[in-house]
Coordinates of C-alpha atoms in Angstrom, one line a residue:
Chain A
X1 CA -62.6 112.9 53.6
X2 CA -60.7 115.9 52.4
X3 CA -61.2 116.8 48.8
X4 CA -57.7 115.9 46.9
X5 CA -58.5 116.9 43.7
X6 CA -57.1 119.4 41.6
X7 CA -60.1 121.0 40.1
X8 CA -61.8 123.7 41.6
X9 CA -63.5 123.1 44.9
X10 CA -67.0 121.9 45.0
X11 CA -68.1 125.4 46.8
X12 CA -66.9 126.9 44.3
X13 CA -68.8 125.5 41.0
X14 CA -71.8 127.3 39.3
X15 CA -75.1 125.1 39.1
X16 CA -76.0 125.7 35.8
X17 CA -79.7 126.6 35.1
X18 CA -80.6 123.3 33.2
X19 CA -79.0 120.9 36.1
X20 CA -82.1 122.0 38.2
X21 CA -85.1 120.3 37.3
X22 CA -88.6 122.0 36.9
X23 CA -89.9 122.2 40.3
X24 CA -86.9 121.5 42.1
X25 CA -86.5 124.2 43.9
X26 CA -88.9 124.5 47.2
X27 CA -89.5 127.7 49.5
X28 CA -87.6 126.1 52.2
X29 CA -84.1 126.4 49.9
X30 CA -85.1 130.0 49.4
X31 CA -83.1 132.5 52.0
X32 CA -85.3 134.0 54.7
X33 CA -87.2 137.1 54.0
X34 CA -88.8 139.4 56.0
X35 CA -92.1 138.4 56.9
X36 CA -95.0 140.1 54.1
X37 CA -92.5 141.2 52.1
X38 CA -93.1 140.2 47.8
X39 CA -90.1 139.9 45.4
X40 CA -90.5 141.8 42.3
X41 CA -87.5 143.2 40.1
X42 CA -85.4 146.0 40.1
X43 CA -85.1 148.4 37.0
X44 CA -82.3 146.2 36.4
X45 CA -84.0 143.1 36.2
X46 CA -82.5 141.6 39.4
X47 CA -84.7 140.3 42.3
X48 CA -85.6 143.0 44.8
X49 CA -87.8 142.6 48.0
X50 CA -90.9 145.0 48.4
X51 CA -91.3 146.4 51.6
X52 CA -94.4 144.8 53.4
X53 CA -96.1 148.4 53.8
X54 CA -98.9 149.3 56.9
X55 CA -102.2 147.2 57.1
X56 CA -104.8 148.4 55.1
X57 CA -102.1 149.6 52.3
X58 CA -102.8 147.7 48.6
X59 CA -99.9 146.8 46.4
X60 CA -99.7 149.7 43.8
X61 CA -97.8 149.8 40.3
X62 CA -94.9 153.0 40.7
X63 CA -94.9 153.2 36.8
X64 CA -92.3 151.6 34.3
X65 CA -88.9 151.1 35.9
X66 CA -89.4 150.9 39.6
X67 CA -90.8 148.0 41.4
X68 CA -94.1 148.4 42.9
X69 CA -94.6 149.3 46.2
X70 CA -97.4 149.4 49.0
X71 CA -99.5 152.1 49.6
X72 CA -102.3 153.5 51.2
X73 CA -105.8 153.5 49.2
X74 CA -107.1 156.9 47.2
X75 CA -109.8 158.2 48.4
X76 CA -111.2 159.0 45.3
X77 CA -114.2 161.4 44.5
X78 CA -116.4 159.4 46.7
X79 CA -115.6 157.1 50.3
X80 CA -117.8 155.8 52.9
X81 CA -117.6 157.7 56.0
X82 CA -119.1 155.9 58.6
X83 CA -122.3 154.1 58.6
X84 CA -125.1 153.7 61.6
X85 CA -127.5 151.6 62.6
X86 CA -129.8 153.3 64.8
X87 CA -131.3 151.4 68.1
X88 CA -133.0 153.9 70.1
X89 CA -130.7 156.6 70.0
X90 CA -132.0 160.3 70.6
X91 CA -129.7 162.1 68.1
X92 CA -127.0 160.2 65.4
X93 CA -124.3 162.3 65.2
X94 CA -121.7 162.0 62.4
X95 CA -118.3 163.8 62.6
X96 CA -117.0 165.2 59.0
X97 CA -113.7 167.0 58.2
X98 CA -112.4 169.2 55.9
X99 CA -111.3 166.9 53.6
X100 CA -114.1 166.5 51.5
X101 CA -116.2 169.1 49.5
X102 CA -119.7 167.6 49.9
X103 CA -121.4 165.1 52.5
X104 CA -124.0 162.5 51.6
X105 CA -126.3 161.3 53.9
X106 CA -128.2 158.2 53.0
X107 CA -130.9 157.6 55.3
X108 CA -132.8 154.4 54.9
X109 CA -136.0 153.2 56.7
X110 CA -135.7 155.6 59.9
X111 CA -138.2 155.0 62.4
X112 CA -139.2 157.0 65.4
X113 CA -140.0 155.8 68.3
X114 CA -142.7 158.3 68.9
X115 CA -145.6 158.6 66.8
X116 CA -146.3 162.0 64.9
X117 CA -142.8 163.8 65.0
X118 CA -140.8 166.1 62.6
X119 CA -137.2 164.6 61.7
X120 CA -134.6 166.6 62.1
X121 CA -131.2 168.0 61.4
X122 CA -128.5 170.0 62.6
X123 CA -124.7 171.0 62.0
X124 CA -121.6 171.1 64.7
X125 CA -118.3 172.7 64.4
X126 CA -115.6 172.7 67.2
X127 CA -118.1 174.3 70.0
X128 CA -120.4 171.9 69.5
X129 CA -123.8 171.5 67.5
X130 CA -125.2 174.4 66.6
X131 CA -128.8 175.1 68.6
X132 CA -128.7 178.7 68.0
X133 CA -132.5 179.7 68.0
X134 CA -132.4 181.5 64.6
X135 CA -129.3 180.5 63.4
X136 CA -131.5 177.7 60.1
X137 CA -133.1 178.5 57.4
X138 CA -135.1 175.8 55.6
X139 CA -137.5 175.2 53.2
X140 CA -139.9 171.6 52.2
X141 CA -142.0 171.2 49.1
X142 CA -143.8 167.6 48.8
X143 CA -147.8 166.5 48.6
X144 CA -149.7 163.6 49.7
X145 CA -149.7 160.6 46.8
X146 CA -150.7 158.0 48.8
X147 CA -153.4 156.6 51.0
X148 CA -157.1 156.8 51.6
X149 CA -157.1 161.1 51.3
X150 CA -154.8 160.6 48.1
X151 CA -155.9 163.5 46.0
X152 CA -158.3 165.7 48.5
X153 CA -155.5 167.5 49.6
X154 CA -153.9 170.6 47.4
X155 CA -151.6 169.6 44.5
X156 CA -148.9 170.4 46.7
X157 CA -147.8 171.8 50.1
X158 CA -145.1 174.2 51.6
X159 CA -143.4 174.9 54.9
X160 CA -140.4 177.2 55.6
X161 CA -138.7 179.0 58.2
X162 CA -135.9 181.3 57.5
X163 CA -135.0 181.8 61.6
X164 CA -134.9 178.2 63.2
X165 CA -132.8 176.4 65.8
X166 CA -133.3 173.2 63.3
X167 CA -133.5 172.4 60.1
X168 CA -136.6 170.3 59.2
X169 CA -136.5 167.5 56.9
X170 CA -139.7 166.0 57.2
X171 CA -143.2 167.1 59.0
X172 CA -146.7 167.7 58.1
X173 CA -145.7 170.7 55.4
X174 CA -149.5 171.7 55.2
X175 CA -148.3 172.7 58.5
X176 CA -150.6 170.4 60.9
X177 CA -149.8 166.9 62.6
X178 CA -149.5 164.9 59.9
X179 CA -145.9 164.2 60.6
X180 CA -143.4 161.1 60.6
X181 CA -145.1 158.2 61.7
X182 CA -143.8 155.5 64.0
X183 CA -145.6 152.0 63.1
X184 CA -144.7 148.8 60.8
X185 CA -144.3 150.9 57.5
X186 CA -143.6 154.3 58.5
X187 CA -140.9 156.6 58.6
X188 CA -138.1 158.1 56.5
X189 CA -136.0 157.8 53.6
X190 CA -134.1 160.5 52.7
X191 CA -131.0 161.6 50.7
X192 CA -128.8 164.4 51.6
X193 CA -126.3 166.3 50.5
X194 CA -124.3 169.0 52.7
X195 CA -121.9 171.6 50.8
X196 CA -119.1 172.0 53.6
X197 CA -117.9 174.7 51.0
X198 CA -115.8 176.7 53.4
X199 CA -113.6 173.5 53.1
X200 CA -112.4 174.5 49.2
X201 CA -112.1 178.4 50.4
X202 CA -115.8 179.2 49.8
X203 CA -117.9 182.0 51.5
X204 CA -121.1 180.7 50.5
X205 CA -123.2 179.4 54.1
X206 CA -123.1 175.7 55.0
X207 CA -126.3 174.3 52.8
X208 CA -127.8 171.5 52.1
X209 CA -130.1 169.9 49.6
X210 CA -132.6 166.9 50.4
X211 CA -134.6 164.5 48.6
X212 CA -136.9 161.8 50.3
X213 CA -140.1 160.3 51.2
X214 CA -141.9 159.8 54.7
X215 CA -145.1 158.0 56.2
X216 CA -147.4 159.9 57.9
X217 CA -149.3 158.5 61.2
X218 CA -152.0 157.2 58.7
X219 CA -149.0 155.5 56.5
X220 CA -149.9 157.9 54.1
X221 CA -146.7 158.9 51.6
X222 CA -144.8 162.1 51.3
X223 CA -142.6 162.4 48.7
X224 CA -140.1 165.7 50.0
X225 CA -137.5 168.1 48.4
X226 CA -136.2 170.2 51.1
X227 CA -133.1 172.8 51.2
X228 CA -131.6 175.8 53.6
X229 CA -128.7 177.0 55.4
X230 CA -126.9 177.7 58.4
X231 CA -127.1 181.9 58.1
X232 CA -122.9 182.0 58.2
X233 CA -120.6 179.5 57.0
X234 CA -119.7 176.9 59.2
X235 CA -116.2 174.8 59.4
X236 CA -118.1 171.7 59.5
X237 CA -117.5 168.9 61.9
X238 CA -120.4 167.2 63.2
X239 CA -124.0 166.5 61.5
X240 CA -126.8 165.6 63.1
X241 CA -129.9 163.6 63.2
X242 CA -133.0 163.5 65.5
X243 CA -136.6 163.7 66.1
X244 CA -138.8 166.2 67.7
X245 CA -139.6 163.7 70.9
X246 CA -138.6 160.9 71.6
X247 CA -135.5 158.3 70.1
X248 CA -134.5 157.0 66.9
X249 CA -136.0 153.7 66.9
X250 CA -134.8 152.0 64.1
X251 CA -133.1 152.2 60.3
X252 CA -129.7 152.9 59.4
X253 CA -128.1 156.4 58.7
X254 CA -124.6 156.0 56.1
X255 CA -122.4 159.0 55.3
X256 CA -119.9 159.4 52.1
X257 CA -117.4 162.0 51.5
X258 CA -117.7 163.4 47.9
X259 CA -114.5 165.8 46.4
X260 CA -114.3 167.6 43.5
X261 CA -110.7 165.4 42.5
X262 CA -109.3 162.4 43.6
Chain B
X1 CA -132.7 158.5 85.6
X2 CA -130.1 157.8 83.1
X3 CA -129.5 161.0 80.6
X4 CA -130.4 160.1 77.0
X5 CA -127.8 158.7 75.1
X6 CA -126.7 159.5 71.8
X7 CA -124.4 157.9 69.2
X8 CA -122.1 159.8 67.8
X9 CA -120.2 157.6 64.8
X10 CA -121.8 154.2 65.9
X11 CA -121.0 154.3 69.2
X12 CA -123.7 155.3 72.0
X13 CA -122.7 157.7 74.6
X14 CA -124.7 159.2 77.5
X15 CA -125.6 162.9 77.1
X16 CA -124.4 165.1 79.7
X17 CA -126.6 166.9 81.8
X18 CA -126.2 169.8 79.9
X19 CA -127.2 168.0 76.8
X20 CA -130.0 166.5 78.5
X21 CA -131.7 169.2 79.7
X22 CA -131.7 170.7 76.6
X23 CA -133.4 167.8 74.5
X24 CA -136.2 167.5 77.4
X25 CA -136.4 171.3 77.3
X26 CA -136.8 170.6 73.2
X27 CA -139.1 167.8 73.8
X28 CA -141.4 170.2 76.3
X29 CA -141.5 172.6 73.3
X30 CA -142.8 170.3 70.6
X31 CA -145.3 168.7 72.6
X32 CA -146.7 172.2 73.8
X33 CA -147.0 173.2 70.7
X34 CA -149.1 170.3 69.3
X35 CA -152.7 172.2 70.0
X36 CA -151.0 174.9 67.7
X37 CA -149.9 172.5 64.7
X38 CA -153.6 170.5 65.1
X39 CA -155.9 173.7 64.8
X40 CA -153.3 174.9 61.8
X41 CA -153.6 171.3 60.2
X42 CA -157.6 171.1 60.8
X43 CA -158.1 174.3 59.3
X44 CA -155.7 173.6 55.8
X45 CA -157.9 170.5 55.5
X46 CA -161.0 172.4 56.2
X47 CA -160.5 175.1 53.9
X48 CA -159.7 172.5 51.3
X49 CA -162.7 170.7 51.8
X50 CA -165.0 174.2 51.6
X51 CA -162.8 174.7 48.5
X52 CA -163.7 171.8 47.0
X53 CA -167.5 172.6 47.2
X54 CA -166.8 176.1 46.2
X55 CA -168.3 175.7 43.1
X56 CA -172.0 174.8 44.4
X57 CA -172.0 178.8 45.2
X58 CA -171.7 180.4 41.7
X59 CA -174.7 182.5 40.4
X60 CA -176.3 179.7 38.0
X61 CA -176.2 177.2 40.3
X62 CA -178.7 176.0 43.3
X63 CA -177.0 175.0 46.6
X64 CA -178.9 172.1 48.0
X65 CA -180.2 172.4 51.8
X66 CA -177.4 169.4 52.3
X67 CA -174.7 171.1 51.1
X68 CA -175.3 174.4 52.6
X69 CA -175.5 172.3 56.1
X70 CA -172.0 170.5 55.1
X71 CA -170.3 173.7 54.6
X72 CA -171.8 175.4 58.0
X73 CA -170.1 172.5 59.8
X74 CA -167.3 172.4 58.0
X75 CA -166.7 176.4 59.0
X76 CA -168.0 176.1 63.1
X77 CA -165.5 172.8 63.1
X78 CA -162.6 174.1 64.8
X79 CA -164.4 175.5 67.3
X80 CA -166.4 172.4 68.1
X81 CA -162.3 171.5 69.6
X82 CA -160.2 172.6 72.6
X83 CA -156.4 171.9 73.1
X84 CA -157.0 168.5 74.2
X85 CA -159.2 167.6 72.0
X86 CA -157.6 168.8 68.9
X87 CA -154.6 166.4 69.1
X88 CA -157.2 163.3 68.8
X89 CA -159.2 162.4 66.1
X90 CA -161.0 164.7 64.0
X91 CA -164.4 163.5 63.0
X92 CA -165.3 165.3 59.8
X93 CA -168.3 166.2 58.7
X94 CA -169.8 163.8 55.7
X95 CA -169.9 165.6 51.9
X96 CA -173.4 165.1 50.7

């Protein structure tokens, strides 16, 4: 029935805030959006939609007087790179950038799959990794502290090599075959840093700095500093991990990107 | 045969030949060179051991007949090994 009134027309009248009850109002009487966008408000105070970003994006405050608005996640000074678990593998290869200033290696109960091996590393750029034949230089301090010869050995043992095709992380530093060992309880844990410094302009060589322990083939521990260099700088893009003979067996290798500012 | 694989950010990929042949090549190398490392490691230990007994030689002491034995074997041990030999077990010889 048409409206014969002489007041305004029903379209046409303002609901008034308090003629809506609490909880009245359901999504289904809300217009249609666009699907993951959230409402916020304006720097005038009025409704606005935010913009439903790119997946992995996190909703980020844009400061006092903007709405906020999706974006993607800081790095910061420190972000997991990639992370390994090793099952038989003959080398673990990790591939770096330039965005970071410093790579850390965590290496945690690496097993070989052959007894009595050194373990391992080299660095890649573009051509490939690096198995120049006197292209490393490194260096391992560490001593026996463990086991049934705990004590008869020197208070401390060396091994170096200033022209190698490998950096060595862990071996038998008296220099004999007391290396990594491969049953229940031996291997490697390590920690290590690499200074891609070329990266932040640098002309220092690629180096690195290791801490870690290893079991022998008598399960006998090793507690390890190590150190070196690749003899010219490097623009880093791979790092690798490996035995002497034979796979990886087992363990789990994790790599974080460190930066002097976020 | 297969070519060894490697993984190269969590995923496993076959070497190439090229790459293969240069980890058995690698391989070849470390286990020729065992003989070298176990004569090196036998004689660190040695020396430690006659270092360790050192002190039974100084002027106001008497070395007994025992210990004068322990240390002759301990010296003519390496040569009681060959190549082969070397890489087993090394039976030393018992401090009196």
């Amino acid at each position: 029935m048409p409206y014969l009134g002489a007041e305004p027309a029903p379209s046409a009248l303002e609901v008034a805030t308090t003629d809506i009850a609490d909880d009245a109002v359901t999504l289904a009487k809300m217009v249609s959006g666009t699907d993951g966008n959230i409402i916020s408000y304006d720097a005038s105070g009025d409704p606005v939609a935010i913009a439903t970003g790119s997946d992995g994006q996190v909703l980020t405050s844009t400061g006092a007087g903007s709405p906020p608005a999706f974006e993607a996640v800081s790095g910061g000074f420190e972000a997991l790179i990639g992370s390994t678990v090793i099952s038989n593998d003959a080398t673990i290869d990790f591939t770096v950038d330039t965005t970071y200033d410093i790579y850390k290696f965590v290496i945690v109960d690496c097993v070989p799959a052959t007894d009595n091996v050194e373990f391992r590393m080299r660095f890649g750029d573009s051509s490939g990794i690096d198995t120049g034949a006197s292209d490393y230089a490194w260096f391992i301090s560490g001593s026996r502290v463990s086991g049934a010869t705990a004590g008869s050995t020197t208070g401390g043992e060396q091994a170096r090599d200033n022209l190698d095709a490998q950096m060595v992380l862990a071996m038998d530093s008296s220099g004999g075959s007391n290396d990594v060992g491969s049953a229940a309880g031996e291997g490697v844990n390590y920690i290590i840093h690499v200074f891609a410094n070329e990266t932040s302009g640098g002309t220092m060589d690629t180096t690195y700095t290791g801490m870690g322990v290893s079991f022998d083939p008598a399960g006998i521990c090793y507690p390890r500093f190590s150190g070196g260099n690749r003899h010219t700088p490097l623009v880093l893009t791979t790092v690798q991990f490996y035995f002497s003979s034979g796979n990886l067996s087992t363990g789990r290798i994790t790599c974080f990107g460190l930066k002097h500012a976020a | 045969m297969a070519n060894y694989i490697k993984n190269v950010d969590g995923v496993k990929i076959e070497m190439s030949d090229e790459e293969h042949a240069a980890r058995v090549a690698e391989e070849k190398a470390w286990e020729d060179n065992k003989p070298v490392k176990a004569f090196r490691g036998l004689r660190n230990e040695r020396n430690q051991k006659l270092a360790e007994t050192d002190f039974y030689g100084i002027s106001d002491l008497t070395m007994s007949d025992e210990m004068k034995a322990y240390r002759k074997a301990l010296r003519d041990l390496p040569a009681s090994y060959n190549n082969s030999t070397v890489v087993g077990t090394i039976t030393w010889p018992t401090k009196p």
